[in-house]
Amino acid sequence: TPKQVIVGGTAGAVEAIIWFNLCRRLSTLWCRHLGQRVGYVFIHNYPLPYFEIGSMAYVLLAQLKEEHSQEGVREKITEQLEGYYVALGWYLEHCRPNWWQKRLMFDEEQQTWKTAKDNISKWRAHIRGSLDGYD
């Protein structure tokens, strides 16, 4: 009946919104554990998009440079930046195309991957340089 369709669709939409937000939240919290085993069963390989990690890292770097940051806040920001540094490194190690994928890629896709790889390397260097400067 139409009533069942509406109720089912609404329930599905609510579950999808909850699931999406839960996955995003956990991906943010567990960012530094990418590639590690979770609960002796699963390997964490569900990262946030790399451009979001880079964006959040630059926001944290700006907050870290503020002179009026308290020490507790500074330590928390540093810990988050370390996690983002690890996550970006995971992207460089595990998300590169293999030889078969390279054969199937168009030239534009290869250029996009090279640009993404260059951006990730630049972001990692910027994070590491900022963190080494505050240690």
Tab-separated table of C-alpha atoms in Angstrom:
chain	number	residue	atom	x	y	z
A	1	THR	CA	0.000	0.000	0.000
A	2	PRO	CA	1.124	3.614	-0.389
A	3	LYS	CA	1.192	4.008	3.383
A	4	GLN	CA	3.730	1.172	3.713
A	5	VAL	CA	5.862	2.687	0.968
A	6	ILE	CA	5.927	6.073	2.712
A	7	VAL	CA	6.731	4.562	6.119
A	8	GLY	CA	9.416	2.293	4.647
A	9	GLY	CA	10.969	5.092	2.638
A	10	THR	CA	11.015	7.404	5.644
A	11	ALA	CA	12.532	4.716	7.878
A	12	GLY	CA	15.188	3.998	5.247
A	13	ALA	CA	16.037	7.674	4.880
A	14	VAL	CA	16.382	8.130	8.643
A	15	GLU	CA	18.587	5.029	8.913
A	16	ALA	CA	20.749	6.240	6.015
A	17	ILE	CA	21.259	9.648	7.633
A	18	ILE	CA	22.181	8.056	10.960
A	19	TRP	CA	24.541	5.580	9.276
A	20	PHE	CA	26.244	8.290	7.200
A	21	ASN	CA	26.827	10.524	10.230
A	22	LEU	CA	28.059	7.598	12.326
A	23	CYS	CA	30.529	6.532	9.631
A	24	ARG	CA	31.803	10.097	9.208
A	25	ARG	CA	32.218	10.578	12.943
A	26	LEU	CA	34.043	7.280	13.421
A	27	SER	CA	36.228	7.907	10.373
A	28	THR	CA	37.238	11.247	11.859
A	29	LEU	CA	37.958	9.790	15.297
A	30	TRP	CA	39.821	6.741	13.985
A	31	CYS	CA	41.737	8.634	11.293
A	32	ARG	CA	45.117	7.841	12.811
A	33	HIS	CA	44.386	4.087	12.888
A	34	LEU	CA	44.062	3.621	9.129
A	35	GLY	CA	45.533	0.300	8.050
A	36	GLN	CA	45.546	-1.079	11.594
A	37	ARG	CA	43.552	-4.002	12.918
A	38	VAL	CA	40.472	-3.080	14.949
A	39	GLY	CA	39.144	-5.571	17.497
A	40	TYR	CA	41.467	-8.345	16.228
A	41	VAL	CA	39.062	-8.851	13.318
A	42	PHE	CA	38.759	-5.870	10.981
A	43	ILE	CA	41.380	-3.780	9.229
A	44	HIS	CA	40.436	-0.107	9.192
A	45	ASN	CA	40.473	0.957	5.543
A	46	TYR	CA	37.582	3.421	5.354
A	47	PRO	CA	39.172	6.888	5.309
A	48	LEU	CA	37.686	10.307	4.905
A	49	PRO	CA	38.211	11.846	1.468
A	50	TYR	CA	41.783	13.115	1.213
A	51	PHE	CA	40.734	16.676	0.393
A	52	GLU	CA	38.682	16.835	3.603
A	53	ILE	CA	41.638	15.614	5.633
A	54	GLY	CA	43.805	18.304	4.009
A	55	SER	CA	41.187	20.959	4.677
A	56	MET	CA	40.795	19.991	8.342
A	57	ALA	CA	44.568	19.856	8.732
A	58	TYR	CA	44.966	23.435	7.474
A	59	VAL	CA	42.238	24.643	9.827
A	60	LEU	CA	44.097	23.002	12.718
A	61	LEU	CA	47.417	24.461	11.546
A	62	ALA	CA	45.871	27.937	11.603
A	63	GLN	CA	44.555	27.307	15.131
A	64	LEU	CA	47.973	26.021	16.195
A	65	LYS	CA	49.646	29.257	15.053
A	66	GLU	CA	47.386	31.426	17.183
A	67	GLU	CA	49.394	32.804	20.066
A	68	HIS	CA	46.543	32.766	22.558
A	69	SER	CA	45.979	28.983	22.408
A	70	GLN	CA	46.079	27.285	25.784
A	71	GLU	CA	48.479	24.378	26.302
A	72	GLY	CA	45.733	21.739	26.555
A	73	VAL	CA	44.219	22.931	23.300
A	74	ARG	CA	47.633	22.917	21.647
A	75	GLU	CA	48.224	19.282	22.643
A	76	LYS	CA	44.825	18.224	21.317
A	77	ILE	CA	45.434	20.004	17.999
A	78	THR	CA	48.874	18.405	17.719
A	79	GLU	CA	47.375	14.967	18.336
A	80	GLN	CA	44.745	15.521	15.646
A	81	LEU	CA	47.379	16.739	13.193
A	82	GLU	CA	49.443	13.605	13.832
A	83	GLY	CA	46.376	11.547	12.979
A	84	TYR	CA	45.821	13.456	9.752
A	85	TYR	CA	49.501	13.059	8.891
A	86	VAL	CA	49.174	9.288	9.302
A	87	ALA	CA	45.960	9.203	7.257
A	88	LEU	CA	47.520	11.140	4.389
A	89	GLY	CA	50.460	8.742	4.456
A	90	TRP	CA	48.022	5.849	4.216
A	91	TYR	CA	46.573	7.442	1.092
A	92	LEU	CA	50.017	7.651	-0.501
A	93	GLU	CA	50.792	4.014	0.296
A	94	HIS	CA	47.488	2.279	-0.432
A	95	CYS	CA	45.534	4.345	-2.914
A	96	ARG	CA	47.896	4.453	-5.830
A	97	PRO	CA	46.729	2.700	-8.968
A	98	ASN	CA	48.322	-0.637	-9.795
A	99	TRP	CA	49.700	-1.496	-13.234
A	100	TRP	CA	46.364	-2.827	-14.483
A	101	GLN	CA	44.438	0.231	-13.364
A	102	LYS	CA	47.028	2.461	-15.028
A	103	ARG	CA	46.463	0.636	-18.314
A	104	LEU	CA	42.721	1.303	-18.086
A	105	MET	CA	43.017	4.945	-17.045
A	106	PHE	CA	42.561	7.827	-19.386
A	107	ASP	CA	45.318	10.440	-19.519
A	108	GLU	CA	43.136	12.875	-17.585
A	109	GLU	CA	42.694	10.367	-14.757
A	110	GLN	CA	46.431	9.814	-14.525
A	111	GLN	CA	46.961	13.572	-14.325
A	112	THR	CA	44.276	13.842	-11.621
A	113	TRP	CA	46.000	11.112	-9.599
A	114	LYS	CA	49.379	12.809	-9.987
A	115	THR	CA	47.900	16.130	-8.830
A	116	ALA	CA	46.250	14.457	-5.832
A	117	LYS	CA	49.507	12.685	-4.940
A	118	ASP	CA	51.446	15.951	-5.187
A	119	ASN	CA	48.884	17.741	-3.001
A	120	ILE	CA	48.955	14.988	-0.378
A	121	SER	CA	52.764	15.058	-0.287
A	122	LYS	CA	52.721	18.855	0.070
A	123	TRP	CA	50.142	18.712	2.870
A	124	ARG	CA	52.129	16.052	4.724
A	125	ALA	CA	55.320	18.101	4.463
A	126	HIS	CA	53.509	21.202	5.743
A	127	ILE	CA	51.997	19.284	8.676
A	128	ARG	CA	55.330	17.662	9.585
A	129	GLY	CA	57.176	20.975	9.363
A	130	SER	CA	54.621	22.698	11.590
A	131	LEU	CA	54.605	19.869	14.118
A	132	ASP	CA	58.416	19.747	14.272
A	133	GLY	CA	58.453	23.493	14.840
A	134	TYR	CA	56.172	23.180	17.903
A	135	ASP	CA	57.862	20.182	19.556
